[in-house]
Every structure is written in C-alpha cells, then in structure tokens.
PDB file of C-alpha atoms in Angstrom:
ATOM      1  CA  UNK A   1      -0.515 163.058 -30.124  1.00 54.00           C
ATOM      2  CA  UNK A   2       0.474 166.632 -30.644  1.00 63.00           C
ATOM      3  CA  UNK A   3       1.380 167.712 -34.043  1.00 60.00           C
ATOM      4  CA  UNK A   4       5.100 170.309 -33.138  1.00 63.00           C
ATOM      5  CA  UNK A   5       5.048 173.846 -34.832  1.00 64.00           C
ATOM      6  CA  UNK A   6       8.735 172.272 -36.834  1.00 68.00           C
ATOM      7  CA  UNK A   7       7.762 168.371 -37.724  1.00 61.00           C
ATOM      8  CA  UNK A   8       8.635 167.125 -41.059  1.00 66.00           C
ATOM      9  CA  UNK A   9       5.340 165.576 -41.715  1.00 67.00           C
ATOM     10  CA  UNK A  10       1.758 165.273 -39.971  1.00 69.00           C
ATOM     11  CA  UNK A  11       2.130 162.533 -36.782  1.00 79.00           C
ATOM     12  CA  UNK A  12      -1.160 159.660 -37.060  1.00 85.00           C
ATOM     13  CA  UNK A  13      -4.367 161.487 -35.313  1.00 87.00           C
ATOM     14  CA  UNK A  14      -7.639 159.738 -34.422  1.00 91.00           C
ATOM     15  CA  UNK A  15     -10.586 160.565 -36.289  1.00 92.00           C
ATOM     16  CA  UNK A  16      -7.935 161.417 -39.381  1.00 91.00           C
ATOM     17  CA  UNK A  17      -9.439 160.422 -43.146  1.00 90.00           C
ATOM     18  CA  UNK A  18      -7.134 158.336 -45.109  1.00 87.00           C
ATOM     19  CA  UNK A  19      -6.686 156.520 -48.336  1.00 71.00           C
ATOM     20  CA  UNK A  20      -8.521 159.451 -50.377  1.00 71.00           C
ATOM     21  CA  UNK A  21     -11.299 160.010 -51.899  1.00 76.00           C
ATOM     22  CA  UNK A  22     -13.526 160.016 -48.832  1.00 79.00           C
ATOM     23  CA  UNK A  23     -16.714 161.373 -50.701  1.00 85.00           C
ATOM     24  CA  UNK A  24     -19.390 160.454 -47.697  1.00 88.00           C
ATOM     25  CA  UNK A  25     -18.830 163.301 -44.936  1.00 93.00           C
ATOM     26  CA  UNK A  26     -21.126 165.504 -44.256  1.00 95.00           C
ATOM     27  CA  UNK A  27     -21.305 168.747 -43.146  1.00 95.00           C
ATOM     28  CA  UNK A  28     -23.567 168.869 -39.229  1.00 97.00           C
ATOM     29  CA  UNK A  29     -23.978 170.665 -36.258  1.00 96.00           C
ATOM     30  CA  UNK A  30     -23.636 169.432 -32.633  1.00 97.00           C
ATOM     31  CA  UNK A  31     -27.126 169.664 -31.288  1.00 96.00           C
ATOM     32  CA  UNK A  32     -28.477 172.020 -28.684  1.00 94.00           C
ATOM     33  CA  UNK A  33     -29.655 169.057 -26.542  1.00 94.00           C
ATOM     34  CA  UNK A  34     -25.860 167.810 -26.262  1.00 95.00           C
ATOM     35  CA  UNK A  35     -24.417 168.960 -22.821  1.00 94.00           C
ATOM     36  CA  UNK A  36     -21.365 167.213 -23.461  1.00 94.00           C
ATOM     37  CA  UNK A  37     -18.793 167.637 -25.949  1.00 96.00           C
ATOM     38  CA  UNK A  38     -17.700 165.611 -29.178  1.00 97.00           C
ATOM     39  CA  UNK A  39     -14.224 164.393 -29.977  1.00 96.00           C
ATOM     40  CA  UNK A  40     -12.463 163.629 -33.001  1.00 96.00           C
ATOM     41  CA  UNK A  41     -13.268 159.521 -33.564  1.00 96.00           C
ATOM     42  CA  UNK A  42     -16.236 159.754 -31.320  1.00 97.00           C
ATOM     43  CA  UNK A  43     -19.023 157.970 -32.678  1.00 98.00           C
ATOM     44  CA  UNK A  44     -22.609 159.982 -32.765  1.00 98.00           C
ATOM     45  CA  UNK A  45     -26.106 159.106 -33.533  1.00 97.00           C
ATOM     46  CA  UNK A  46     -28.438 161.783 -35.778  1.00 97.00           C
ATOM     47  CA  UNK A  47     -31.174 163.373 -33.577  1.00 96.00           C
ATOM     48  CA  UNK A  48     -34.877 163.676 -34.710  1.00 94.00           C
ATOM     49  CA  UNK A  49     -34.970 167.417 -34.144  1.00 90.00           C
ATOM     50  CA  UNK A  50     -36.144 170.618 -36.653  1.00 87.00           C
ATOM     51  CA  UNK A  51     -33.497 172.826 -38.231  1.00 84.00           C
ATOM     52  CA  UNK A  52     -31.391 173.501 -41.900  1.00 83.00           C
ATOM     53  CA  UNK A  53     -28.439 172.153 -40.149  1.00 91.00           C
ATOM     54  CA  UNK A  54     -28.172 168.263 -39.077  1.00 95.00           C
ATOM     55  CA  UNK A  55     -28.094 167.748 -35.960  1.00 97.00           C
ATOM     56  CA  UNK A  56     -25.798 165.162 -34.084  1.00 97.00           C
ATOM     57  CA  UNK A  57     -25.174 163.763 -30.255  1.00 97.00           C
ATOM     58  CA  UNK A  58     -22.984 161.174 -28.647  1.00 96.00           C
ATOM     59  CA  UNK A  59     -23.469 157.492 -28.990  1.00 97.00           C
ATOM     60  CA  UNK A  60     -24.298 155.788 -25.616  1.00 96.00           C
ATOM     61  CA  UNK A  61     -23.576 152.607 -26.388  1.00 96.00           C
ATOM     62  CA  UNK A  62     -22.166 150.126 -28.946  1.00 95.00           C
ATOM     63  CA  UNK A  63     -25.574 148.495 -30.110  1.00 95.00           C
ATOM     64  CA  UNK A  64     -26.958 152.205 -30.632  1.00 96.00           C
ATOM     65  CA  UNK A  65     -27.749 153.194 -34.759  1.00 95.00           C
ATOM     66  CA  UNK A  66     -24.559 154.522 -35.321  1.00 97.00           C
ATOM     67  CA  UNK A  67     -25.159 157.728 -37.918  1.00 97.00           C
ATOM     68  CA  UNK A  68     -20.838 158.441 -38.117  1.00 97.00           C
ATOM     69  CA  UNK A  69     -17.974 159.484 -36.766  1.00 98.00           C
ATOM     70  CA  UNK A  70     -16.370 163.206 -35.858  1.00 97.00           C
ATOM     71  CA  UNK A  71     -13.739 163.631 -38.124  1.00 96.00           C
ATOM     72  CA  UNK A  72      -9.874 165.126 -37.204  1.00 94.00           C
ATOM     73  CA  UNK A  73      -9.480 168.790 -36.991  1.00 91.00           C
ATOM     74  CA  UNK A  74      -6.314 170.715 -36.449  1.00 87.00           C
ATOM     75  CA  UNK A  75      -8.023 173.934 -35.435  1.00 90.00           C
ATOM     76  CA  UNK A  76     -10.304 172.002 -32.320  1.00 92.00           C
ATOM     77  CA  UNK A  77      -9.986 168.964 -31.169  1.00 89.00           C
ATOM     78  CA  UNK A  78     -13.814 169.458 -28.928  1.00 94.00           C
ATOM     79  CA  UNK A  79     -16.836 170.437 -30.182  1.00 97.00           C
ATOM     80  CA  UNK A  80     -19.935 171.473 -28.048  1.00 97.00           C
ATOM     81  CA  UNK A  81     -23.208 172.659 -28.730  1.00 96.00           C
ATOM     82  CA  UNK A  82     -24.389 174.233 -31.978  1.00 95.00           C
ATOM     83  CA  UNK A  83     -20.783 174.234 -33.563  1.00 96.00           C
ATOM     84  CA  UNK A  84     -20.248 172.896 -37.296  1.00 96.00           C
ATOM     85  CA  UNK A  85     -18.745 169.552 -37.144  1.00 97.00           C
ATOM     86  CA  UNK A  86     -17.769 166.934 -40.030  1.00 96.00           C
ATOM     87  CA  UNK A  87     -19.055 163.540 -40.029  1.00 97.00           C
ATOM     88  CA  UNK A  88     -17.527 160.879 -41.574  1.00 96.00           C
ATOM     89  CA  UNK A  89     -19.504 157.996 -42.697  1.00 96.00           C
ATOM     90  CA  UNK A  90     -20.108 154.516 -44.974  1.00 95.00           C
ATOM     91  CA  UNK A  91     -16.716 154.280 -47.557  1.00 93.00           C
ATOM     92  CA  UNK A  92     -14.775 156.474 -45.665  1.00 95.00           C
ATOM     93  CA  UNK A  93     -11.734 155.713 -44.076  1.00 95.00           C
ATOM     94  CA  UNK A  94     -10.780 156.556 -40.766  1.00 96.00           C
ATOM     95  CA  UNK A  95      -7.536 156.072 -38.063  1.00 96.00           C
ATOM     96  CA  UNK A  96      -9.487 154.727 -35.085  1.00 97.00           C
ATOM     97  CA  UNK A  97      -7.773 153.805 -31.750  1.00 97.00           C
ATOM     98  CA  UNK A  98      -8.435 150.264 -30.683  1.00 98.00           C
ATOM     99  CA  UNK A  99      -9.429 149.363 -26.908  1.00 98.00           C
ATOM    100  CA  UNK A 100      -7.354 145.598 -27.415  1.00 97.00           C
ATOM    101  CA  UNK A 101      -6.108 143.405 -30.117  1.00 98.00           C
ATOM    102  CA  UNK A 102      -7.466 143.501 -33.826  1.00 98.00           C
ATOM    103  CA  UNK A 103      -7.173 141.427 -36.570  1.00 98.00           C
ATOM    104  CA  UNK A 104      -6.899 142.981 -39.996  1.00 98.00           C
ATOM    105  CA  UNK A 105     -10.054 142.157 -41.514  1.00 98.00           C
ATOM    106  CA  UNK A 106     -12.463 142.005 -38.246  1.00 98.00           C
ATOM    107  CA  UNK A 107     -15.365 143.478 -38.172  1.00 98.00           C
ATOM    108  CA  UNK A 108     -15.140 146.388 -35.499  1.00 98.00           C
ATOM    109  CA  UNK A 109     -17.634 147.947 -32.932  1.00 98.00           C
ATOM    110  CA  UNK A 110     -17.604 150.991 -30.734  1.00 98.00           C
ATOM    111  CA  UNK A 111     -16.061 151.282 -27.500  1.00 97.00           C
ATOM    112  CA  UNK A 112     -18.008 154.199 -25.816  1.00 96.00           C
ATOM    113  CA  UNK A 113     -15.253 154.767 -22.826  1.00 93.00           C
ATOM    114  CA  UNK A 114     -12.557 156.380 -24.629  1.00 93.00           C
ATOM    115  CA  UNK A 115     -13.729 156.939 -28.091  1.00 95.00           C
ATOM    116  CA  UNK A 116     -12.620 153.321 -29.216  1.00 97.00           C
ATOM    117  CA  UNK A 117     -13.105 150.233 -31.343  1.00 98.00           C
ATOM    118  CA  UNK A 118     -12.932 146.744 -31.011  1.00 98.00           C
ATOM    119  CA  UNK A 119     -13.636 143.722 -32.538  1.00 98.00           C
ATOM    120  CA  UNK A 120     -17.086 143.482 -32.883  1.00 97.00           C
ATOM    121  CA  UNK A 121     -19.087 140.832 -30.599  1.00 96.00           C
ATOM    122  CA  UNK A 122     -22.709 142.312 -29.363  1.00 94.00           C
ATOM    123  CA  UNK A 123     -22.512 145.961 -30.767  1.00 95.00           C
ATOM    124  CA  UNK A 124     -23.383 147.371 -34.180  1.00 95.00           C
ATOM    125  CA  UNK A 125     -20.426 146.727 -36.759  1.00 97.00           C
ATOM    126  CA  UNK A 126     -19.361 149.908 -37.570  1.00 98.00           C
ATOM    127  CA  UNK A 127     -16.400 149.130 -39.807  1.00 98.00           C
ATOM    128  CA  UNK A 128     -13.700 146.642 -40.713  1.00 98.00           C
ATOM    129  CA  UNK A 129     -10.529 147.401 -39.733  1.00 98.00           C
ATOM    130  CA  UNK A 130      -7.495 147.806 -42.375  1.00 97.00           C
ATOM    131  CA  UNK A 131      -4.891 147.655 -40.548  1.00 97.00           C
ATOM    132  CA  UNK A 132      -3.554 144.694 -37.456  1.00 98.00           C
ATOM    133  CA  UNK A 133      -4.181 146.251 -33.969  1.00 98.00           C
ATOM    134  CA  UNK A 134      -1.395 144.179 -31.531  1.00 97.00           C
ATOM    135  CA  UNK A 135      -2.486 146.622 -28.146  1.00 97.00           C
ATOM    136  CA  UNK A 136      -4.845 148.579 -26.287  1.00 97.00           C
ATOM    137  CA  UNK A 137      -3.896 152.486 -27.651  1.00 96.00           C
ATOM    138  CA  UNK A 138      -2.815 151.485 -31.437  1.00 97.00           C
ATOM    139  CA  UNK A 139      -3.954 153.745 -34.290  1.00 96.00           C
ATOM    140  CA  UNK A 140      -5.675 151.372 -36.899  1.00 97.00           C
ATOM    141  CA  UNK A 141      -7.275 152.489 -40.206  1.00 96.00           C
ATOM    142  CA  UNK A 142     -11.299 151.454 -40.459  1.00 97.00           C
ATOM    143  CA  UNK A 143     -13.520 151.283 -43.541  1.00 96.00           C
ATOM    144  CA  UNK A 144     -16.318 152.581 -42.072  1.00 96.00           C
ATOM    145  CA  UNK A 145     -20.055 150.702 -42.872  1.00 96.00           C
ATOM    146  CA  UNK A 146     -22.524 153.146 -41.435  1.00 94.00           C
TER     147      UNK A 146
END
C-alpha cells in the first residue's frame, strides 16, 4: 500500500518492524554479484565474499540458510547492487504477507514468488507468526528465528 502525503497515521507495510525493541538488524550492503533487486520482506542469504560491508543476495528457495529479511523503508522500496540495506533478523518482529491461510502460532516458511510466508511444511522455519492469516495477501506480524 501507498502511504498519502495527508493520512492520519502510517497504513501496515511489508517488511515493517513492530512491537519495539527490535535490537537484531544489521546494517549490509546488497552484493555486487546480485543482478536483481531486493524488496522490503524479501528474504536473503549472506554471501561468502571479501569486503567491510556485509554482503547480502536473494533467497532462491525456502529450504535455503535464511541469513534475514530486508526491512521497510519509506525513502526506497528496491534496492540493487552495492546499496546499504537493513536486515532484520532472530527476535525481531516483522509484518510479512502470507501466500494462504495461517494460524497464529505456526511455524512459517518462505514463499520465494512474491516475497511471502506460509506455514511451514519442507522449507526452513523462518518465524512464527503472531498474528491469524484468513487469505492469500493478509499482512501478519512474524517473530522472526533466523
């Protein structure tokens, strides 16, 4: 969603921190390798590569080592190569967008099409979801575990 130059308060984002303090995101860089770009939710895997900076690329699949996730920005909402991104990770707590039905509680997974979660089945847990997802779309808050 949009956030409107007049709105009363912020509207729900994906890849938005909640329930404060969120004391485990760190400070990376997209990596040089990545010809894509990230989005804000989109989970990303650390690369073995030199440098002062960390650097990060896209997860390719839900079993993958999840590192974290690219945390809401109201200034970009895409990041590509060699820009300074935020990475949220274990303790933190993120709105996610789920690809189906949740159940508060459930252990969640990543959904590579569309930057999305779901209830975990063969992928990596990545989180537990806070908050009941009833459709495809909904904004749900996850503790994230990685």
């Amino acid at each position: 969603m949009a956030q409107e130059l007049n709105q009363f308060r912020m509207t729900a984002e994906k890849g938005q921190l909640t329930l404060d303090q969120n004391w485990a995101t760190l400070n990376a860089q997209v990596s040089t390798n990545e010809a894509g770009t990230l989005a804000h939710g989109q989970a990303v895997l650390i690369e073995d590569a030199a440098g002062a900076q960390i650097p990060v690329i896209k997860a390719t699949a839900a079993d993958d080592a999840i590192f974290g996730f690219v945390t809401y920005n109201v200034r970009t909402d895409a990041y590509v190569a060699e820009e300074n991104v935020k990475i949220a990770k274990r303790g933190d707590v993120m709105r996610m967008e789920a690809s189906a039905a949740i159940a508060r509680g459930a252990s969640v997974e990543v959904v590579i099409a569309g930057n999305k979660v779901a209830t975990q089945t063969t992928g990596t847990v990545v989180g537990t979801a806070l908050d009941k997802a009833a459709a495809d779309g909904d904004l749900i808050r996850v503790l994230i575990e990685v």
